Coordinates of C-alpha atoms in Angstrom, one line a residue:
X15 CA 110.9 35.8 100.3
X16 CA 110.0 34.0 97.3
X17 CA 112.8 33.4 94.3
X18 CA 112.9 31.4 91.2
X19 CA 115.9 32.8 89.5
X20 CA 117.5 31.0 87.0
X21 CA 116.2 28.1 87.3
X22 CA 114.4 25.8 84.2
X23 CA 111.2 26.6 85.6
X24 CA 108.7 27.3 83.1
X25 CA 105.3 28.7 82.8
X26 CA 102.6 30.9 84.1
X27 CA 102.4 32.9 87.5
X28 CA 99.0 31.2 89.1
X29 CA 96.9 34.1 90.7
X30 CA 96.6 31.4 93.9
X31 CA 100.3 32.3 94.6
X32 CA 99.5 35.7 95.3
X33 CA 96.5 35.3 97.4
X34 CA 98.5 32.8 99.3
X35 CA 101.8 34.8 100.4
X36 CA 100.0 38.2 101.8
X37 CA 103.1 38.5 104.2
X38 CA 105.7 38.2 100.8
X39 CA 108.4 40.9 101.5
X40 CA 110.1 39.9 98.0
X41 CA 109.1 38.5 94.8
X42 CA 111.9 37.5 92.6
X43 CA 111.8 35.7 89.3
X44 CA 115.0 36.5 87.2
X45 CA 116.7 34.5 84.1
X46 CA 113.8 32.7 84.3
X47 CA 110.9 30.8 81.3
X48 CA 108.2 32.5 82.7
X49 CA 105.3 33.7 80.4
X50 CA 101.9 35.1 80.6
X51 CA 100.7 38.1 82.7
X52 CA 101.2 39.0 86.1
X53 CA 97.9 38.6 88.1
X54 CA 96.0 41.4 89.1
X55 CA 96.1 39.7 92.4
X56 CA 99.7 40.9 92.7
X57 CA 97.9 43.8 94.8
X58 CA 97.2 41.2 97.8
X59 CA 100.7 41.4 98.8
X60 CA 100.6 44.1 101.2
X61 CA 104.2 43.9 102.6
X62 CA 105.8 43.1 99.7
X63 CA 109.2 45.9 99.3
X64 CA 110.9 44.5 96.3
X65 CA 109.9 42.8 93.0
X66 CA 112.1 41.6 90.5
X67 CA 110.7 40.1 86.9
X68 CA 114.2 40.8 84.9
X69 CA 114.6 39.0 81.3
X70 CA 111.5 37.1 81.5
X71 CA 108.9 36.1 78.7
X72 CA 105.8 37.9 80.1
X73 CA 103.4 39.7 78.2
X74 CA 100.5 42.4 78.8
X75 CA 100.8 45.0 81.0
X76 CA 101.8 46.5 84.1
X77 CA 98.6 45.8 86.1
X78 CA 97.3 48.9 87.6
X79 CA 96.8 46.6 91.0
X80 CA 100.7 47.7 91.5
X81 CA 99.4 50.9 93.5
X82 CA 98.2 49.3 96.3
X83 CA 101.8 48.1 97.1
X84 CA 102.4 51.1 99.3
X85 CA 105.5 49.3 101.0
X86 CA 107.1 48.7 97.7
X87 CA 111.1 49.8 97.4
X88 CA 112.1 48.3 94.2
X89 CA 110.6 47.1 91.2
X90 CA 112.8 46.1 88.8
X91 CA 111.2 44.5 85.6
X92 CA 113.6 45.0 82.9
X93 CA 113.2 43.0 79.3
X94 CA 110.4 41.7 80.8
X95 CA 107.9 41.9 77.8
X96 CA 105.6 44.8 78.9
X97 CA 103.5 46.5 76.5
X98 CA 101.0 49.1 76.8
X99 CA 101.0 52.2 79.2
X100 CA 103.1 53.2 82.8
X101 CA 100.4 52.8 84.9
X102 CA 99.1 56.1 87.0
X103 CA 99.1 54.4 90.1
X104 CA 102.8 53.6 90.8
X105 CA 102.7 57.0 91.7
X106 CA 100.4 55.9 94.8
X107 CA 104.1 53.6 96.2
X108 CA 105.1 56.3 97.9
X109 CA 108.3 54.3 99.0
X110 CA 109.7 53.4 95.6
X111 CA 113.4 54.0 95.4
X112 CA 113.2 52.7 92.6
X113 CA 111.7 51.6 88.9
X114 CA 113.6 49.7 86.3
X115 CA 111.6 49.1 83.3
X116 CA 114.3 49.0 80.5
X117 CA 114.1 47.2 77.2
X118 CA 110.0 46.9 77.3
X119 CA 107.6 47.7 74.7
X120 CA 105.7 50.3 76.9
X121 CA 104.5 53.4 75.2
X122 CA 102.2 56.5 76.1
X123 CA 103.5 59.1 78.0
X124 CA 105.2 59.2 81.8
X125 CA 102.9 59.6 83.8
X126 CA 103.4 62.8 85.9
X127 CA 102.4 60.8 89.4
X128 CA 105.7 59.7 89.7
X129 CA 106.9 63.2 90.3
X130 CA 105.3 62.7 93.9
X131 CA 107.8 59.7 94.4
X132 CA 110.1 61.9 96.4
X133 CA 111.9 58.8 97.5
X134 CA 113.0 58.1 93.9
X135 CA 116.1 57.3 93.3
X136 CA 116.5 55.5 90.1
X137 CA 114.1 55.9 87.0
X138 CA 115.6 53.6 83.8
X139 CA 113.6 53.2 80.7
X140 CA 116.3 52.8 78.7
X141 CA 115.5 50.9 75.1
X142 CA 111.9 51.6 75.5
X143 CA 111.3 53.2 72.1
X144 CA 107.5 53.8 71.7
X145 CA 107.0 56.7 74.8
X146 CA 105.6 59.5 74.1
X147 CA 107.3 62.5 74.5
X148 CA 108.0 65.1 76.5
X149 CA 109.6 64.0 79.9
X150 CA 107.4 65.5 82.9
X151 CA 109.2 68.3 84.3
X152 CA 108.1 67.8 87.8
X153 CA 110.0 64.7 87.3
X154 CA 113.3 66.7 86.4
X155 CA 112.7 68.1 90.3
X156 CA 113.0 65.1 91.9
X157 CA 117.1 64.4 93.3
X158 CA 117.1 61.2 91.4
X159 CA 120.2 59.1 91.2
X160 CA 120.1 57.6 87.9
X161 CA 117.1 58.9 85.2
X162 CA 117.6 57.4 81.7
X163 CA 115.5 57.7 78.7
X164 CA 116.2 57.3 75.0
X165 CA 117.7 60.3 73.6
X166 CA 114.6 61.2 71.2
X167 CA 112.7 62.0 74.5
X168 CA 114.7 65.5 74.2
X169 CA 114.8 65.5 78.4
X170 CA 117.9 67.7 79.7
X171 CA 117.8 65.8 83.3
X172 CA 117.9 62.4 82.0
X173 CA 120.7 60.0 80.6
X174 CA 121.1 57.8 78.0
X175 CA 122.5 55.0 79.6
X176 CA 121.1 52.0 81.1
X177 CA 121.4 50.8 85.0
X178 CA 123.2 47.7 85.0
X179 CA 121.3 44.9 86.2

């Protein structure tokens, strides 16, 4: 378990951190001044079932290393400063329960490997204005909980209002 929330921490996530904590089961930095990208080494943590980077300062994207966390639950990463693309390979996290990634600049389209998240509970991309529509309809399948999107996304299984965090 690893947690930095709210504290006056500030700075970058060192790819040593990762490559140190292979047994991590959670990675939580919340309310918190911490800026640059997330290390591709983020992969190494094999056990790892929840991550939490909510109203952060990072910036870049999603790395694609995210896939190999086939024990991960929860990723919530809301107003985190994303940009770019919803990587392919969450759709290889065959646990996820579920994705928050609200009030990023993420654009492109959703990609249609999370349909095969049948554990899916939650999917909230609320305030993330630049995706491309339409919504997958394999996602529509899925029995999910909670599945926001901005209205302009024209998806009849989806909501328009945010998880609260």
């Amino acid at each position: 378990y690893f947690s930095v929330s709210g504290t006056s921490l500030e700075g970058t996530i060192p790819p040593a951190v990762f490559d140190g904590m292979r047994k991590l089961t959670e990675f939580i930095i919340n309310d918190a001044h911490i800026s640059g990208k997330i290390p591709t080494e983020i992969g190494y943590l094999e056990r790892i079932v929840k991550i939490e980077c909510n109203r952060v300062d990072l910036s870049g994207t999603i790395p694609t290393e995210v896939g190999l966390l086939t024990s991960l639950g929860a990723a919530g990463l809301q107003d985190a400063g994303f940009t770019g693309t919803l990587p392919t390979e969450l759709g290889h996290c065959s646990l996820l329960q579920e994705i928050l990634l609200s009030s990023n600049d993420l654009q492109g389209t959703i990609p249609t490997e999370l349909a095969g998240l049948t554990r899916l509970s939650t999917l909230d991309l609320a305030n993330v204005m630049n995706l491309t529509p339409p919504v997958p309809e394999k996602l529509c399948n899925l029995e999910m909980k909670t599945f926001v999107v901005e209205s302009y996304m024209n998806c009849e299984c989806c909501t328009n209002e945010p998880t609260p965090n």
